[in-house]
Structure formats: structure tokens, C-alpha cells
Amino acid sequence: LFRCFHHLSAQHQLSRFAPACLAKSNVRVRDCLEKTFAWLNRWDVPFLVVSAGLRELLVPILEKSGAPLPSNTVLLSNSLEEAAVSVTSPEKVHALKLVPEFMSRAEGRTQVLLLGDKPSDCNPLAGLPDTPALKIAFLGEPSEEKFEQYLKIFDAVLVGDASMDFVNCLLDTVSNTVSTVRHTSDASIMV
């Protein structure tokens, strides 16, 4: 069904309706996401977004919300203009192979911060087998069973309609540590 939708949307040029749909939409981004993106811009951190969502909706929603994608972003998503599906949950494991430009930007970086809302969001890490990763989940409607499942996969699980405050606190801690190290030994940040 998903593949059929993409084929038909490309064939019938449904992307032309995206702006009108967005104008009527009340969708919003997580609180404080603009601070997260500002941090990524400030430190020029390579940022990969792997989403089964639609590019024609994702980018304008972020821009409308005052949180445009950081300048060092690579977006791997589906498109209403492409008949082929680029991203599905099972295919996320191959995400890094699909974006060699991200891999060249991230060269020399030794750590990963992964944010996701499904266990399959961790699949791209298979392409980075020796890289330490801190995995943070956003679990919108937690049940005890789902929460326990997420804790087995992610290092931290934020429940409900969590803001980006926890992530921003982590990033600020990293940058404060790096600033101190940089000041004394000219080390570079690796995130």
C-alpha cells in the first residue's frame, strides 16, 4: 500500500497540494527543537535525518515552526515526487549506504547521538559498528510493556509529549566540556 501510494502520488503530482495541506495543518514540532538545531549549527555537527515521512511536508513544517534544518544536515526521506520509496522501517539498516555525503561529513567523528521514536530507528547504527552511540527514545503513549521494551534498546526513554530539553542539556554539557578541553589543549569536538 505504501509503495502504491508513492507510485500514484508521483504519477499524479500530489506534491503540488502539499503547501495547501500544510496551511491547514496544526502539526507542531517538539518544544525547544530550535535550540537543538542552533547547537548543531554552532558546532557544525553533521546531522542525518532518516525519516519515512515526506520531504515536501517535513522541511516546510520545520521552517514554519522556526526550526529549519541545520546547515550540515543530510535528509533521507520519501518524496511525493518520487515513485520509489526511499525509506521504510526495515530498510533503515541501509540508510548510511544511501547517503555517502553524510559519511564524508562525519568522517573523523567518534560518537553518535541517536534520537528516535521506534526501535527500528536504531537500525542505521549497524553501519557504524565500532562507534559509541547514545540512543534516546521519545515514547509518546507509554505502556509498561512498551516502556520496558524501549529501555532494552535505548539508553534513555522520554515519555509523553517530551520537549528537547533533556537532549539540549546533554548537548550543552558536551559543549561545555569541549570548550574547557579546547581552551587548554586545542582539542576538537567530536559528536
Short mmCIF file of C-alpha atoms in Angstrom, two decimals:
data_model
loop_
_atom_site.label_atom_id
_atom_site.label_comp_id
_atom_site.label_asym_id
_atom_site.label_seq_id
_atom_site.Cartn_x
_atom_site.Cartn_y
_atom_site.Cartn_z
CA LEU A 1 0.00 0.00 0.00
CA PHE A 2 2.83 2.40 0.95
CA ARG A 3 4.67 1.74 -2.33
CA CYS A 4 1.42 2.03 -4.29
CA PHE A 5 0.74 5.44 -2.70
CA HIS A 6 4.19 6.71 -3.69
CA HIS A 7 3.80 5.49 -7.23
CA LEU A 8 0.40 7.16 -7.58
CA SER A 9 1.50 10.38 -5.85
CA ALA A 10 4.38 10.78 -8.30
CA GLN A 11 2.19 9.88 -11.27
CA HIS A 12 -0.50 12.40 -10.30
CA GLN A 13 1.91 15.07 -8.96
CA LEU A 14 0.37 15.20 -5.50
CA SER A 15 3.30 17.28 -4.24
CA ARG A 16 1.60 20.36 -5.68
CA PHE A 17 -1.05 20.01 -2.93
CA ALA A 18 1.47 19.89 -0.07
CA PRO A 19 1.55 23.68 0.59
CA ALA A 20 -2.26 23.87 0.84
CA CYS A 21 -2.34 20.90 3.20
CA LEU A 22 0.33 22.47 5.39
CA ALA A 23 -1.53 25.77 5.51
CA LYS A 24 -4.49 23.95 7.10
CA SER A 25 -2.35 21.80 9.36
CA ASN A 26 -1.95 22.26 13.12
CA VAL A 27 1.09 19.99 13.34
CA ARG A 28 3.94 21.24 15.52
CA VAL A 29 7.49 20.23 16.36
CA ARG A 30 8.84 19.31 19.78
CA ASP A 31 9.33 22.25 22.10
CA CYS A 32 12.88 23.63 22.11
CA LEU A 33 13.84 21.92 18.83
CA GLU A 34 15.12 25.26 17.53
CA LYS A 35 17.67 25.27 20.38
CA THR A 36 18.85 21.80 19.38
CA PHE A 37 19.28 22.90 15.77
CA ALA A 38 21.07 26.08 16.86
CA TRP A 39 23.55 23.97 18.85
CA LEU A 40 24.15 21.73 15.81
CA ASN A 41 24.77 24.84 13.67
CA ARG A 42 27.06 26.44 16.24
CA TRP A 43 29.29 23.37 16.46
CA ASP A 44 28.88 22.43 12.77
CA VAL A 45 27.83 18.89 13.71
CA PRO A 46 26.89 16.61 10.81
CA PHE A 47 23.20 15.79 11.21
CA LEU A 48 21.44 12.92 9.46
CA VAL A 49 17.66 12.73 9.40
CA VAL A 50 16.31 9.32 8.34
CA SER A 51 12.54 9.51 8.06
CA ALA A 52 9.81 7.55 6.31
CA GLY A 53 7.98 10.88 6.23
CA LEU A 54 7.55 13.05 3.17
CA ARG A 55 10.23 15.62 2.35
CA GLU A 56 7.62 18.03 0.96
CA LEU A 57 6.00 18.13 4.40
CA LEU A 58 8.95 17.70 6.79
CA VAL A 59 11.03 20.64 5.63
CA PRO A 60 8.19 23.22 5.50
CA ILE A 61 6.83 22.09 8.90
CA LEU A 62 10.25 22.66 10.47
CA GLU A 63 10.66 26.03 8.75
CA LYS A 64 7.14 27.17 9.69
CA SER A 65 7.88 26.22 13.32
CA GLY A 66 11.02 28.35 13.44
CA ALA A 67 13.34 25.33 13.42
CA PRO A 68 14.76 24.99 9.90
CA LEU A 69 17.16 22.10 9.40
CA PRO A 70 20.75 22.92 10.39
CA SER A 71 23.17 23.74 7.60
CA ASN A 72 25.15 20.50 7.96
CA THR A 73 22.07 18.27 7.52
CA VAL A 74 21.53 15.38 5.15
CA LEU A 75 17.86 14.43 4.82
CA LEU A 76 17.00 10.90 3.74
CA SER A 77 13.24 10.70 3.37
CA ASN A 78 10.49 9.79 0.98
CA SER A 79 9.11 12.20 -1.57
CA LEU A 80 5.75 12.72 -3.21
CA GLU A 81 7.64 13.37 -6.43
CA GLU A 82 9.42 10.01 -6.49
CA ALA A 83 7.56 6.82 -7.37
CA ALA A 84 10.11 4.73 -5.47
CA VAL A 85 10.07 4.54 -1.69
CA SER A 86 13.45 5.53 -0.21
CA VAL A 87 12.86 4.83 3.48
CA THR A 88 10.82 2.20 5.30
CA SER A 89 11.45 0.78 8.77
CA PRO A 90 13.08 -2.46 7.55
CA GLU A 91 15.31 -0.56 5.11
CA LYS A 92 16.67 1.89 7.69
CA VAL A 93 19.55 -0.51 8.34
CA HIS A 94 20.94 0.50 4.92
CA ALA A 95 20.47 4.24 5.45
CA LEU A 96 24.16 5.12 5.72
CA LYS A 97 24.90 3.39 2.42
CA LEU A 98 22.32 5.65 0.76
CA VAL A 99 23.96 8.88 1.94
CA PRO A 100 27.70 8.80 1.23
CA GLU A 101 27.80 12.60 1.53
CA PHE A 102 26.85 12.29 5.19
CA MET A 103 29.58 9.73 5.80
CA SER A 104 32.18 12.09 4.34
CA ARG A 105 30.90 14.95 6.52
CA ALA A 106 31.00 12.75 9.61
CA GLU A 107 34.49 11.40 8.90
CA GLY A 108 36.67 11.64 12.00
CA ARG A 109 33.69 11.92 14.36
CA THR A 110 33.80 9.24 17.01
CA GLN A 111 30.43 9.41 18.75
CA VAL A 112 26.76 9.35 17.77
CA LEU A 113 23.66 10.74 19.40
CA LEU A 114 20.63 8.91 18.03
CA LEU A 115 17.09 10.17 18.59
CA GLY A 116 14.11 8.04 17.63
CA ASP A 117 10.55 7.07 18.39
CA LYS A 118 10.68 3.43 17.22
CA PRO A 119 13.16 0.61 17.82
CA SER A 120 13.82 0.45 14.05
CA ASP A 121 15.23 4.00 14.28
CA CYS A 122 18.36 2.38 15.77
CA ASN A 123 18.92 0.26 12.64
CA PRO A 124 21.24 2.73 10.85
CA LEU A 125 23.75 2.19 13.66
CA ALA A 126 24.51 -1.18 12.05
CA GLY A 127 26.52 0.83 9.51
CA LEU A 128 28.71 2.18 12.35
CA PRO A 129 29.62 -0.99 14.25
CA ASP A 130 32.53 0.42 16.28
CA THR A 131 31.09 3.85 17.08
CA PRO A 132 29.76 4.54 20.58
CA ALA A 133 26.18 5.75 20.42
CA LEU A 134 23.87 7.29 22.98
CA LYS A 135 20.32 6.34 21.99
CA ILE A 136 17.38 8.43 23.23
CA ALA A 137 13.76 7.45 22.58
CA PHE A 138 10.64 9.56 22.51
CA LEU A 139 7.75 7.31 23.56
CA GLY A 140 4.51 9.21 23.09
CA GLU A 141 1.99 6.80 24.60
CA PRO A 142 3.82 4.55 27.02
CA SER A 143 2.53 1.29 28.36
CA GLU A 144 4.61 -0.54 30.94
CA GLU A 145 5.39 -3.27 28.40
CA LYS A 146 6.42 -0.83 25.68
CA PHE A 147 8.48 1.22 28.12
CA GLU A 148 10.39 -1.90 29.22
CA GLN A 149 10.94 -2.89 25.57
CA TYR A 150 12.33 0.58 24.76
CA LEU A 151 14.65 0.51 27.79
CA LYS A 152 16.25 -2.66 26.38
CA ILE A 153 17.06 -0.85 23.11
CA PHE A 154 17.55 2.81 24.07
CA ASP A 155 19.76 4.32 26.77
CA ALA A 156 17.10 6.85 27.82
CA VAL A 157 13.35 6.94 27.19
CA LEU A 158 11.42 10.21 27.35
CA VAL A 159 7.67 9.70 27.72
CA GLY A 160 4.62 11.72 26.77
CA ASP A 161 4.98 14.83 24.66
CA ALA A 162 8.57 15.41 25.80
CA SER A 163 10.39 18.55 24.77
CA MET A 164 14.01 18.64 23.59
CA ASP A 165 15.15 19.99 26.99
CA PHE A 166 16.85 16.73 28.05
CA VAL A 167 18.71 16.49 24.73
CA ASN A 168 19.67 20.17 24.89
CA CYS A 169 21.03 19.69 28.40
CA LEU A 170 23.20 16.81 27.16
CA LEU A 171 24.46 18.87 24.23
CA ASP A 172 25.25 21.84 26.48
CA THR A 173 27.19 19.53 28.81
CA VAL A 174 29.20 18.19 25.87
CA SER A 175 29.95 21.64 24.53
CA ASN A 176 30.93 22.98 27.96
CA THR A 177 33.31 20.05 28.41
CA VAL A 178 34.72 20.53 24.92
CA SER A 179 35.12 24.27 25.47
CA THR A 180 37.18 23.59 28.56
CA VAL A 181 39.29 20.97 26.77
CA ARG A 182 39.63 23.15 23.68
CA HIS A 183 40.75 26.06 25.81
CA THR A 184 43.55 24.03 27.38
CA SER A 185 44.68 21.75 24.55
CA ASP A 186 43.12 22.79 21.24
CA ALA A 187 41.11 19.56 21.06
CA SER A 188 38.27 19.43 18.57
CA ILE A 189 34.70 18.47 19.23
CA MET A 190 33.59 15.03 18.18
CA VAL A 191 29.89 14.37 18.44
#
